[in-house]
Amino acid sequence: MSGNTLGKSFRVTNYGESHGPAIGAVIDGCPPGLELTEQDIQFELDRRRPGTSRHVTQRREPDQVEILSGIYEGRTTGTPISLLIRNSDARSKDYGNLLDTFRPGHADYTYWKKFENRDPRGGGRSSARLTAPTVAAGAIAKKWLAEHFGVKIRGYMSQLGPIEIPFKSWGVVEQNPFYAPDLDVVPQLEAYMDELRKEGESIGARIEVVAEGVPAGWGEPIYDRLDADIAHAMMGLNAVKGVSIGAGFDSITQKGSEHGDALYPDGFKTNQAGGVLGGISSGQAITVSLAIKPTASIRTMRPSINRAGEAVDVQTLGRHDPCVGIRATPIAEALLAIVLMDHCLRHRSQCGV
Ligand SMILES: Cc1cc2nc3c(=O)[nH]c(=O)nc-3n(C[C@H](O)[C@H](O)[C@H](O)COP(=O)(O)O)c2cc1C
């Protein structure tokens, strides 16, 4: 009902607020027997963590995960796995005016309209801090999918504002703070971000996520198509304004002979479909592309209103990501992993394989 749970068979329920004592997730439906340690999860959390380069928010959070339940002698038991991440660097005074005024482009206005009584500190429940539990849950799904099917889920940034980033190699994606697949472009990205920060501005980005090794058959048409559930999950990620699968919006100008991936005895040779046909995985790589909007919290003064409906000018101080897309890659990977694991378990329960 209230939208804090993702999945039907592998269910991830997210809790907490940006400046509360802790955030976390409860995962129900994870099969027993998976070897799981806090280190398995920590690896993915460290990839999302704030404060790791000058191009992201300087909030210093260790994002140390604690597993509270669901594991016995190093393996999942099939009971709910409860994950806890303590908030340790919350500076609520930086956000003092958020209770009374609304940042243009942020969720302050709509949360107030819907709930009235909301926690405004650091964006409260609407903060992207709540993507940390998603990443933690996604780490479990990634591990299970890799061990059972050899599924590999990876992502990268393909565009930062006006700068398109050509795909050169997976090998370099983890070697730079942008998750760029081409190291030659990194100095240009750094210079662009340094200039943007000086201006007190922010910018959007495009992120690609790819899942390889997914067998054919996952997805539940007609209402729970695999592509529909991927889009649902990705649109649930803060700041995502567009999701496309495979050729996506390029399909508009393609002819049928170009778009329809021909079948050969040894498989497909193209992947315009992005690995999903009729809402069911085709056995090809699942390719997802995300449009991420520019950060709402900027130093530049903007017109807004206060709770009394009076005109005010808003400037957001505090620590923010000038391009939220920079930290989005591991989160998008986690969401794809959660959806795929959920659909794998759902496919098993209906078709038995
Ligand atoms: C990794 C990540 C970090 C983010 N950091 C910030 C931030 O520092 N400041 C901000 O205003 N928005 C940030 N956002 C985006 C907001 O959380 C988001 O725009 C806001 O909740 C409104 O939701 P919507 O953009 O989905 O409509 C971040 C998003 C992501 C994915």
mmCIF file of C-alpha atoms and ligand atoms in Angstrom:
data_model
loop_
_atom_site.group_PDB
_atom_site.id
_atom_site.type_symbol
_atom_site.label_atom_id
_atom_site.label_comp_id
_atom_site.label_asym_id
_atom_site.label_seq_id
_atom_site.Cartn_x
_atom_site.Cartn_y
_atom_site.Cartn_z
ATOM 1 C CA MET A 1 0.000 0.000 0.000
ATOM 2 C CA SER A 2 2.552 2.582 1.071
ATOM 3 C CA GLY A 3 5.201 1.774 -1.511
ATOM 4 C CA ASN A 4 8.179 0.791 0.621
ATOM 5 C CA THR A 5 8.445 -2.810 -0.618
ATOM 6 C CA LEU A 6 9.879 -3.968 -3.959
ATOM 7 C CA GLY A 7 9.246 -7.465 -5.348
ATOM 8 C CA LYS A 8 6.764 -10.288 -4.814
ATOM 9 C CA SER A 9 8.843 -13.409 -4.115
ATOM 10 C CA PHE A 10 12.123 -11.684 -3.210
ATOM 11 C CA ARG A 11 10.694 -8.810 -1.193
ATOM 12 C CA VAL A 12 12.782 -5.860 -0.085
ATOM 13 C CA THR A 13 11.242 -3.467 2.439
ATOM 14 C CA ASN A 14 13.163 -0.243 2.977
ATOM 15 C CA TYR A 15 13.023 1.865 6.174
ATOM 16 C CA GLY A 16 14.523 4.980 7.759
ATOM 17 C CA GLU A 17 15.193 8.662 7.177
ATOM 18 C CA SER A 18 18.271 10.629 6.144
ATOM 19 C CA HIS A 19 18.948 12.068 9.606
ATOM 20 C CA GLY A 20 17.330 9.415 11.824
ATOM 21 C CA PRO A 21 19.479 7.016 13.857
ATOM 22 C CA ALA A 22 19.631 4.373 11.116
ATOM 23 C CA ILE A 23 18.343 3.179 7.757
ATOM 24 C CA GLY A 24 17.986 -0.350 6.458
ATOM 25 C CA ALA A 25 16.046 -3.072 4.706
ATOM 26 C CA VAL A 26 14.234 -6.276 5.576
ATOM 27 C CA ILE A 27 14.472 -8.912 2.856
ATOM 28 C CA ASP A 28 11.905 -11.673 2.860
ATOM 29 C CA GLY A 29 11.923 -14.636 0.475
ATOM 30 C CA CYS A 30 15.656 -15.139 0.046
ATOM 31 C CA PRO A 31 16.228 -18.872 -0.463
ATOM 32 C CA PRO A 32 18.204 -20.672 2.267
ATOM 33 C CA GLY A 33 21.769 -21.840 1.813
ATOM 34 C CA LEU A 34 23.389 -18.740 0.284
ATOM 35 C CA GLU A 35 26.773 -18.064 1.887
ATOM 36 C CA LEU A 36 26.573 -14.459 3.039
ATOM 37 C CA THR A 37 28.805 -12.202 5.100
ATOM 38 C CA GLU A 38 28.684 -8.496 5.833
ATOM 39 C CA GLN A 39 31.759 -8.133 3.566
ATOM 40 C CA ASP A 40 29.746 -9.388 0.563
ATOM 41 C CA ILE A 41 27.322 -6.513 1.100
ATOM 42 C CA GLN A 42 29.912 -3.957 2.186
ATOM 43 C CA PHE A 43 31.730 -4.202 -1.126
ATOM 44 C CA GLU A 44 28.677 -2.871 -2.988
ATOM 45 C CA LEU A 45 27.889 -0.245 -0.319
ATOM 46 C CA ASP A 46 31.412 1.133 -0.608
ATOM 47 C CA ARG A 47 30.828 1.678 -4.335
ATOM 48 C CA ARG A 48 27.778 3.893 -3.543
ATOM 49 C CA ARG A 49 29.225 5.606 -0.454
ATOM 50 C CA PRO A 50 29.281 9.434 -0.297
ATOM 51 C CA GLY A 51 32.451 11.476 0.184
ATOM 52 C CA THR A 52 34.730 9.335 -1.976
ATOM 53 C CA SER A 53 35.739 12.069 -4.458
ATOM 54 C CA ARG A 54 35.456 15.858 -4.742
ATOM 55 C CA HIS A 55 32.703 15.416 -7.351
ATOM 56 C CA VAL A 56 30.125 13.985 -4.928
ATOM 57 C CA THR A 57 28.533 15.044 -1.631
ATOM 58 C CA GLN A 58 31.060 15.458 1.177
ATOM 59 C CA ARG A 59 28.778 13.852 3.762
ATOM 60 C CA ARG A 60 31.057 11.313 5.476
ATOM 61 C CA GLU A 61 29.140 8.134 6.079
ATOM 62 C CA PRO A 62 30.982 4.845 6.634
ATOM 63 C CA ASP A 63 27.773 3.030 5.558
ATOM 64 C CA GLN A 64 28.778 0.003 7.611
ATOM 65 C CA VAL A 65 26.155 -2.712 7.244
ATOM 66 C CA GLU A 66 25.065 -4.923 10.155
ATOM 67 C CA ILE A 67 23.169 -8.151 9.481
ATOM 68 C CA LEU A 68 20.683 -8.582 12.323
ATOM 69 C CA SER A 69 18.874 -11.747 11.267
ATOM 70 C CA GLY A 70 18.377 -14.458 8.657
ATOM 71 C CA ILE A 71 21.909 -15.914 8.726
ATOM 72 C CA TYR A 72 23.147 -18.939 10.681
ATOM 73 C CA GLU A 73 26.724 -20.216 10.466
ATOM 74 C CA GLY A 74 27.407 -17.943 7.484
ATOM 75 C CA ARG A 75 24.443 -19.018 5.350
ATOM 76 C CA THR A 76 20.968 -17.637 4.754
ATOM 77 C CA THR A 77 18.270 -19.573 6.605
ATOM 78 C CA GLY A 78 15.305 -18.555 4.447
ATOM 79 C CA THR A 79 13.959 -16.303 7.208
ATOM 80 C CA PRO A 80 13.825 -12.486 6.942
ATOM 81 C CA ILE A 81 17.238 -10.881 6.565
ATOM 82 C CA SER A 82 17.335 -7.593 8.432
ATOM 83 C CA LEU A 83 20.045 -5.128 7.429
ATOM 84 C CA LEU A 84 20.943 -2.024 9.429
ATOM 85 C CA ILE A 85 23.121 0.944 8.421
ATOM 86 C CA ARG A 86 23.631 3.637 11.057
ATOM 87 C CA ASN A 87 23.568 7.340 10.109
ATOM 88 C CA SER A 88 26.582 8.983 11.629
ATOM 89 C CA ASP A 89 27.219 12.281 9.802
ATOM 90 C CA ALA A 90 23.821 13.997 9.863
ATOM 91 C CA ARG A 91 24.051 17.788 10.212
ATOM 92 C CA SER A 92 20.448 18.847 10.428
ATOM 93 C CA LYS A 93 21.265 22.514 10.978
ATOM 94 C CA ASP A 94 22.511 22.745 7.358
ATOM 95 C CA TYR A 95 18.916 22.084 6.286
ATOM 96 C CA GLY A 96 17.132 24.385 8.753
ATOM 97 C CA ASN A 97 14.895 26.133 6.198
ATOM 98 C CA LEU A 98 13.587 22.918 4.596
ATOM 99 C CA LEU A 99 10.748 22.634 7.076
ATOM 100 C CA ASP A 100 9.240 25.874 5.938
ATOM 101 C CA THR A 101 10.331 26.331 2.311
ATOM 102 C CA PHE A 102 10.316 24.039 -0.701
ATOM 103 C CA ARG A 103 13.343 23.437 -2.922
ATOM 104 C CA PRO A 104 12.375 23.706 -6.612
ATOM 105 C CA GLY A 105 12.781 20.246 -8.173
ATOM 106 C CA HIS A 106 12.879 18.411 -4.830
ATOM 107 C CA ALA A 107 10.220 16.416 -2.997
ATOM 108 C CA ASP A 108 9.698 18.871 -0.109
ATOM 109 C CA TYR A 109 6.471 20.304 -1.541
ATOM 110 C CA THR A 110 4.823 16.996 -2.476
ATOM 111 C CA TYR A 111 5.786 15.227 0.776
ATOM 112 C CA TRP A 112 4.286 18.155 2.695
ATOM 113 C CA LYS A 113 1.123 18.111 0.561
ATOM 114 C CA LYS A 114 0.703 14.357 1.023
ATOM 115 C CA PHE A 115 1.840 13.707 4.600
ATOM 116 C CA GLU A 116 1.946 17.171 6.198
ATOM 117 C CA ASN A 117 3.843 15.718 9.173
ATOM 118 C CA ARG A 118 7.164 14.856 7.569
ATOM 119 C CA ASP A 119 10.802 14.672 8.633
ATOM 120 C CA PRO A 120 12.465 17.476 6.645
ATOM 121 C CA ARG A 121 16.001 16.911 7.961
ATOM 122 C CA GLY A 122 18.264 16.253 4.989
ATOM 123 C CA GLY A 123 15.221 15.460 2.842
ATOM 124 C CA GLY A 124 13.973 12.854 5.346
ATOM 125 C CA ARG A 125 12.501 9.842 3.602
ATOM 126 C CA SER A 126 12.898 11.376 0.130
ATOM 127 C CA SER A 127 16.684 11.502 0.512
ATOM 128 C CA ALA A 128 18.816 9.329 -1.755
ATOM 129 C CA ARG A 129 20.442 8.105 1.450
ATOM 130 C CA LEU A 130 17.641 5.534 1.343
ATOM 131 C CA THR A 131 19.264 4.012 -1.718
ATOM 132 C CA ALA A 132 21.958 2.509 0.551
ATOM 133 C CA PRO A 133 19.602 -0.239 1.818
ATOM 134 C CA THR A 134 18.604 -0.879 -1.803
ATOM 135 C CA VAL A 135 22.251 -1.417 -2.683
ATOM 136 C CA ALA A 136 22.680 -3.713 0.327
ATOM 137 C CA ALA A 137 19.689 -5.839 -0.706
ATOM 138 C CA GLY A 138 20.869 -5.789 -4.310
ATOM 139 C CA ALA A 139 24.239 -7.198 -3.215
ATOM 140 C CA ILE A 140 22.449 -10.312 -1.959
ATOM 141 C CA ALA A 141 20.476 -10.656 -5.210
ATOM 142 C CA LYS A 142 23.632 -10.132 -7.287
ATOM 143 C CA LYS A 143 25.477 -12.839 -5.364
ATOM 144 C CA TRP A 144 22.615 -15.342 -5.590
ATOM 145 C CA LEU A 145 22.092 -14.721 -9.338
ATOM 146 C CA ALA A 146 25.826 -15.037 -10.020
ATOM 147 C CA GLU A 147 26.123 -18.302 -8.093
ATOM 148 C CA HIS A 148 22.980 -19.935 -9.491
ATOM 149 C CA PHE A 149 22.946 -18.694 -13.093
ATOM 150 C CA GLY A 150 26.256 -16.943 -13.699
ATOM 151 C CA VAL A 151 24.344 -13.662 -14.151
ATOM 152 C CA LYS A 152 26.639 -10.620 -14.252
ATOM 153 C CA ILE A 153 25.174 -7.170 -13.663
ATOM 154 C CA ARG A 154 27.265 -4.085 -14.420
ATOM 155 C CA GLY A 155 26.677 -0.419 -15.166
ATOM 156 C CA TYR A 156 28.439 2.695 -16.385
ATOM 157 C CA MET A 157 27.903 6.377 -17.117
ATOM 158 C CA SER A 158 27.412 7.053 -20.827
ATOM 159 C CA GLN A 159 26.803 10.815 -20.631
ATOM 160 C CA LEU A 160 27.371 13.602 -18.124
ATOM 161 C CA GLY A 161 25.450 16.711 -19.139
ATOM 162 C CA PRO A 162 26.584 17.562 -22.676
ATOM 163 C CA ILE A 163 29.590 15.205 -22.614
ATOM 164 C CA GLU A 164 28.942 11.856 -24.279
ATOM 165 C CA ILE A 165 31.174 9.049 -23.019
ATOM 166 C CA PRO A 166 31.983 6.383 -25.591
ATOM 167 C CA PHE A 167 32.033 2.794 -24.381
ATOM 168 C CA LYS A 168 35.643 1.588 -24.506
ATOM 169 C CA SER A 169 36.079 -1.030 -21.795
ATOM 170 C CA TRP A 170 34.433 -2.506 -18.723
ATOM 171 C CA GLY A 171 37.910 -2.815 -17.283
ATOM 172 C CA VAL A 172 38.229 0.914 -16.508
ATOM 173 C CA VAL A 173 34.739 1.597 -15.121
ATOM 174 C CA GLU A 174 35.791 1.004 -11.504
ATOM 175 C CA GLN A 175 39.000 3.000 -11.937
ATOM 176 C CA ASN A 176 37.421 6.459 -11.936
ATOM 177 C CA PRO A 177 34.856 8.239 -9.731
ATOM 178 C CA PHE A 178 32.347 8.662 -12.589
ATOM 179 C CA TYR A 179 32.007 4.983 -13.575
ATOM 180 C CA ALA A 180 33.057 6.123 -17.057
ATOM 181 C CA PRO A 181 34.028 3.339 -19.481
ATOM 182 C CA ASP A 182 36.720 5.533 -21.084
ATOM 183 C CA LEU A 183 39.579 6.984 -18.996
ATOM 184 C CA ASP A 184 40.536 9.487 -21.710
ATOM 185 C CA VAL A 185 37.350 11.449 -21.095
ATOM 186 C CA VAL A 186 37.801 11.642 -17.298
ATOM 187 C CA PRO A 187 39.888 14.888 -17.264
ATOM 188 C CA GLN A 188 37.127 16.561 -19.304
ATOM 189 C CA LEU A 189 34.478 15.316 -16.841
ATOM 190 C CA GLU A 190 36.541 16.583 -13.893
ATOM 191 C CA ALA A 191 37.012 20.030 -15.427
ATOM 192 C CA TYR A 192 33.294 20.241 -16.218
ATOM 193 C CA MET A 193 32.332 19.286 -12.650
ATOM 194 C CA ASP A 194 34.828 21.732 -11.099
ATOM 195 C CA GLU A 195 33.349 24.575 -13.152
ATOM 196 C CA LEU A 196 29.799 23.499 -12.246
ATOM 197 C CA ARG A 197 30.596 23.494 -8.527
ATOM 198 C CA LYS A 198 32.033 27.007 -8.762
ATOM 199 C CA GLU A 199 28.808 28.168 -10.416
ATOM 200 C CA GLY A 200 26.677 26.599 -7.642
ATOM 201 C CA GLU A 201 24.909 24.559 -10.320
ATOM 202 C CA SER A 202 24.067 20.907 -11.008
ATOM 203 C CA ILE A 203 23.685 18.674 -14.072
ATOM 204 C CA GLY A 204 21.993 15.490 -15.306
ATOM 205 C CA ALA A 205 23.473 12.250 -16.598
ATOM 206 C CA ARG A 206 22.761 9.046 -18.455
ATOM 207 C CA ILE A 207 23.516 5.639 -16.938
ATOM 208 C CA GLU A 208 23.503 2.243 -18.649
ATOM 209 C CA VAL A 209 22.938 -1.032 -16.800
ATOM 210 C CA VAL A 210 23.499 -4.434 -18.363
ATOM 211 C CA ALA A 211 22.659 -7.925 -17.090
ATOM 212 C CA GLU A 212 24.402 -10.763 -18.912
ATOM 213 C CA GLY A 213 23.657 -14.456 -18.481
ATOM 214 C CA VAL A 214 19.941 -14.118 -17.776
ATOM 215 C CA PRO A 215 18.251 -17.259 -19.151
ATOM 216 C CA ALA A 216 15.229 -17.013 -21.444
ATOM 217 C CA GLY A 217 11.860 -17.227 -19.708
ATOM 218 C CA TRP A 218 11.803 -14.731 -16.813
ATOM 219 C CA GLY A 219 8.922 -12.232 -16.724
ATOM 220 C CA GLU A 220 5.174 -12.452 -16.166
ATOM 221 C CA PRO A 221 3.042 -10.983 -18.924
ATOM 222 C CA ILE A 222 0.782 -9.256 -19.161
ATOM 223 C CA TYR A 223 0.845 -6.943 -16.131
ATOM 224 C CA ASP A 224 4.164 -7.993 -14.601
ATOM 225 C CA ARG A 225 6.260 -8.065 -17.729
ATOM 226 C CA LEU A 226 9.981 -8.136 -16.980
ATOM 227 C CA ASP A 227 10.526 -4.814 -18.771
ATOM 228 C CA ALA A 228 7.572 -3.266 -16.915
ATOM 229 C CA ASP A 229 8.971 -4.324 -13.550
ATOM 230 C CA ILE A 230 12.452 -3.088 -14.471
ATOM 231 C CA ALA A 231 10.986 0.290 -15.445
ATOM 232 C CA HIS A 232 8.926 0.345 -12.227
ATOM 233 C CA ALA A 233 12.005 -0.298 -10.103
ATOM 234 C CA MET A 234 14.229 2.160 -11.974
ATOM 235 C CA MET A 235 11.630 4.932 -11.870
ATOM 236 C CA GLY A 236 11.649 4.344 -8.119
ATOM 237 C CA LEU A 237 15.244 5.527 -8.002
ATOM 238 C CA ASN A 238 15.540 9.171 -6.917
ATOM 239 C CA ALA A 239 16.046 11.633 -9.775
ATOM 240 C CA VAL A 240 15.345 9.165 -12.602
ATOM 241 C CA LYS A 241 13.159 10.844 -15.225
ATOM 242 C CA GLY A 242 13.412 8.293 -18.016
ATOM 243 C CA VAL A 243 13.978 4.550 -18.455
ATOM 244 C CA SER A 244 14.458 2.791 -21.757
ATOM 245 C CA ILE A 245 15.155 -0.827 -22.649
ATOM 246 C CA GLY A 246 17.267 -1.826 -25.651
ATOM 247 C CA ALA A 247 16.841 0.615 -28.540
ATOM 248 C CA GLY A 248 14.348 2.541 -26.394
ATOM 249 C CA PHE A 249 13.316 5.834 -27.974
ATOM 250 C CA ASP A 250 15.547 5.165 -31.006
ATOM 251 C CA SER A 251 12.872 2.594 -31.962
ATOM 252 C CA ILE A 252 10.762 5.517 -33.161
ATOM 253 C CA THR A 253 12.889 6.056 -36.260
ATOM 254 C CA GLN A 254 13.905 2.453 -36.884
ATOM 255 C CA LYS A 255 12.416 0.266 -39.615
ATOM 256 C CA GLY A 256 11.115 -3.202 -38.722
ATOM 257 C CA SER A 257 13.958 -4.902 -40.560
ATOM 258 C CA GLU A 258 16.436 -2.985 -38.406
ATOM 259 C CA HIS A 259 14.676 -3.241 -35.057
ATOM 260 C CA GLY A 260 13.487 -6.861 -35.069
ATOM 261 C CA ASP A 261 16.443 -8.990 -33.952
ATOM 262 C CA ALA A 262 16.749 -11.856 -36.453
ATOM 263 C CA LEU A 263 16.984 -15.381 -35.018
ATOM 264 C CA TYR A 264 19.626 -17.853 -36.215
ATOM 265 C CA PRO A 265 20.290 -21.447 -35.179
ATOM 266 C CA ASP A 266 23.201 -20.166 -33.083
ATOM 267 C CA GLY A 267 21.176 -17.342 -31.515
ATOM 268 C CA PHE A 268 20.521 -13.623 -32.025
ATOM 269 C CA LYS A 269 23.128 -11.433 -33.691
ATOM 270 C CA THR A 270 21.699 -8.051 -32.618
ATOM 271 C CA ASN A 271 19.955 -6.864 -29.451
ATOM 272 C CA GLN A 272 17.618 -3.985 -30.248
ATOM 273 C CA ALA A 273 15.077 -5.572 -27.895
ATOM 274 C CA GLY A 274 17.404 -5.160 -24.918
ATOM 275 C CA GLY A 275 16.906 -8.781 -23.909
ATOM 276 C CA VAL A 276 13.122 -8.707 -23.421
ATOM 277 C CA LEU A 277 10.389 -9.797 -25.862
ATOM 278 C CA GLY A 278 6.739 -9.893 -24.845
ATOM 279 C CA GLY A 279 7.786 -9.084 -21.296
ATOM 280 C CA ILE A 280 9.902 -12.266 -21.057
ATOM 281 C CA SER A 281 13.698 -12.464 -21.073
ATOM 282 C CA SER A 282 15.063 -13.717 -24.407
ATOM 283 C CA GLY A 283 18.393 -15.008 -23.135
ATOM 284 C CA GLN A 284 20.214 -11.966 -24.476
ATOM 285 C CA ALA A 285 21.772 -9.274 -22.312
ATOM 286 C CA ILE A 286 19.186 -7.064 -20.609
ATOM 287 C CA THR A 287 20.155 -3.464 -21.437
ATOM 288 C CA VAL A 288 18.627 -0.566 -19.544
ATOM 289 C CA SER A 289 19.298 3.141 -19.959
ATOM 290 C CA LEU A 290 18.417 5.838 -17.389
ATOM 291 C CA ALA A 291 17.986 9.594 -17.722
ATOM 292 C CA ILE A 292 18.899 11.259 -14.438
ATOM 293 C CA LYS A 293 17.889 14.822 -13.699
ATOM 294 C CA PRO A 294 20.146 17.542 -12.267
ATOM 295 C CA THR A 295 20.304 17.833 -8.476
ATOM 296 C CA ALA A 296 17.568 20.011 -7.015
ATOM 297 C CA SER A 297 19.646 21.347 -4.109
ATOM 298 C CA ILE A 298 21.825 24.072 -5.576
ATOM 299 C CA ARG A 299 23.450 27.207 -4.192
ATOM 300 C CA THR A 300 21.875 29.313 -6.946
ATOM 301 C CA MET A 301 18.952 31.365 -5.579
ATOM 302 C CA ARG A 302 15.567 30.137 -6.943
ATOM 303 C CA PRO A 303 11.995 31.354 -6.550
ATOM 304 C CA SER A 304 9.704 29.198 -4.399
ATOM 305 C CA ILE A 305 7.022 29.476 -1.732
ATOM 306 C CA ASN A 306 6.846 28.782 1.983
ATOM 307 C CA ARG A 307 4.231 26.746 3.891
ATOM 308 C CA ALA A 308 2.027 29.826 4.100
ATOM 309 C CA GLY A 309 2.074 30.054 0.286
ATOM 310 C CA GLU A 310 4.142 33.262 0.302
ATOM 311 C CA ALA A 311 6.837 33.936 -2.279
ATOM 312 C CA VAL A 312 10.371 33.282 -1.044
ATOM 313 C CA ASP A 313 13.793 32.846 -2.599
ATOM 314 C CA VAL A 314 15.493 29.537 -1.862
ATOM 315 C CA GLN A 315 19.168 28.779 -1.846
ATOM 316 C CA THR A 316 20.275 25.336 -0.658
ATOM 317 C CA LEU A 317 23.444 25.102 1.353
ATOM 318 C CA GLY A 318 24.709 21.913 3.012
ATOM 319 C CA ARG A 319 26.428 19.028 1.269
ATOM 320 C CA HIS A 320 25.006 17.827 -2.032
ATOM 321 C CA ASP A 321 25.867 15.789 -5.098
ATOM 322 C CA PRO A 322 26.296 18.276 -7.978
ATOM 323 C CA CYS A 323 25.539 15.408 -10.373
ATOM 324 C CA VAL A 324 23.570 12.645 -8.679
ATOM 325 C CA GLY A 325 24.214 10.414 -11.691
ATOM 326 C CA ILE A 326 27.813 9.964 -10.525
ATOM 327 C CA ARG A 327 26.708 7.756 -7.612
ATOM 328 C CA ALA A 328 23.703 6.213 -9.354
ATOM 329 C CA THR A 329 25.448 3.355 -11.192
ATOM 330 C CA PRO A 330 25.737 0.882 -8.260
ATOM 331 C CA ILE A 331 22.158 1.689 -7.231
ATOM 332 C CA ALA A 332 20.772 0.962 -10.700
ATOM 333 C CA GLU A 333 22.712 -2.316 -10.753
ATOM 334 C CA ALA A 334 21.188 -3.256 -7.388
ATOM 335 C CA LEU A 335 17.659 -2.509 -8.566
ATOM 336 C CA LEU A 336 18.137 -4.628 -11.677
ATOM 337 C CA ALA A 337 19.477 -7.475 -9.527
ATOM 338 C CA ILE A 338 16.478 -7.312 -7.176
ATOM 339 C CA VAL A 339 13.974 -7.389 -10.068
ATOM 340 C CA LEU A 340 15.781 -10.263 -11.792
ATOM 341 C CA MET A 341 16.049 -12.360 -8.645
ATOM 342 C CA ASP A 342 12.391 -11.745 -7.879
ATOM 343 C CA HIS A 343 11.402 -12.836 -11.388
ATOM 344 C CA CYS A 344 13.659 -15.864 -11.263
ATOM 345 C CA LEU A 345 11.907 -17.068 -8.087
ATOM 346 C CA ARG A 346 8.485 -16.248 -9.562
ATOM 347 C CA HIS A 347 9.324 -18.176 -12.741
ATOM 348 C CA ARG A 348 10.379 -21.154 -10.626
ATOM 349 C CA SER A 349 7.154 -21.109 -8.637
ATOM 350 C CA GLN A 350 4.999 -21.132 -11.789
ATOM 351 C CA CYS A 351 7.064 -23.196 -14.223
ATOM 352 C CA GLY A 352 9.160 -25.196 -11.759
ATOM 353 C CA VAL A 353 12.570 -24.537 -13.309
HETATM 354 C C1 LIG B 1 22.893 8.900 -5.525
HETATM 355 C C2 LIG B 1 21.942 10.051 -5.428
HETATM 356 C C3 LIG B 1 22.298 11.157 -4.675
HETATM 357 C C4 LIG B 1 21.457 12.257 -4.584
HETATM 358 N N1 LIG B 1 21.875 13.347 -3.862
HETATM 359 C C5 LIG B 1 21.104 14.452 -3.866
HETATM 360 C C6 LIG B 1 21.558 15.643 -3.216
HETATM 361 O O1 LIG B 1 22.651 15.683 -2.655
HETATM 362 N N2 LIG B 1 20.745 16.721 -3.232
HETATM 363 C C7 LIG B 1 19.524 16.700 -3.871
HETATM 364 O O2 LIG B 1 18.829 17.700 -3.883
HETATM 365 N N3 LIG B 1 19.080 15.607 -4.497
HETATM 366 C C8 LIG B 1 19.829 14.483 -4.503
HETATM 367 N N4 LIG B 1 19.375 13.374 -5.154
HETATM 368 C C9 LIG B 1 18.067 13.389 -5.808
HETATM 369 C C10 LIG B 1 16.900 13.517 -4.853
HETATM 370 O O3 LIG B 1 16.909 12.474 -3.909
HETATM 371 C C11 LIG B 1 15.590 13.519 -5.650
HETATM 372 O O4 LIG B 1 15.676 14.405 -6.728
HETATM 373 C C12 LIG B 1 14.427 13.933 -4.771
HETATM 374 O O5 LIG B 1 14.178 12.945 -3.796
HETATM 375 C C13 LIG B 1 13.127 14.154 -5.551
HETATM 376 O O6 LIG B 1 12.733 12.973 -6.185
HETATM 377 P P1 LIG B 1 12.649 12.845 -7.762
HETATM 378 O O7 LIG B 1 13.796 13.596 -8.335
HETATM 379 O O8 LIG B 1 12.733 11.388 -8.035
HETATM 380 O O9 LIG B 1 11.324 13.456 -8.180
HETATM 381 C C14 LIG B 1 20.199 12.238 -5.250
HETATM 382 C C15 LIG B 1 19.835 11.119 -6.001
HETATM 383 C C16 LIG B 1 20.686 10.038 -6.104
HETATM 384 C C17 LIG B 1 20.283 8.864 -6.952
#
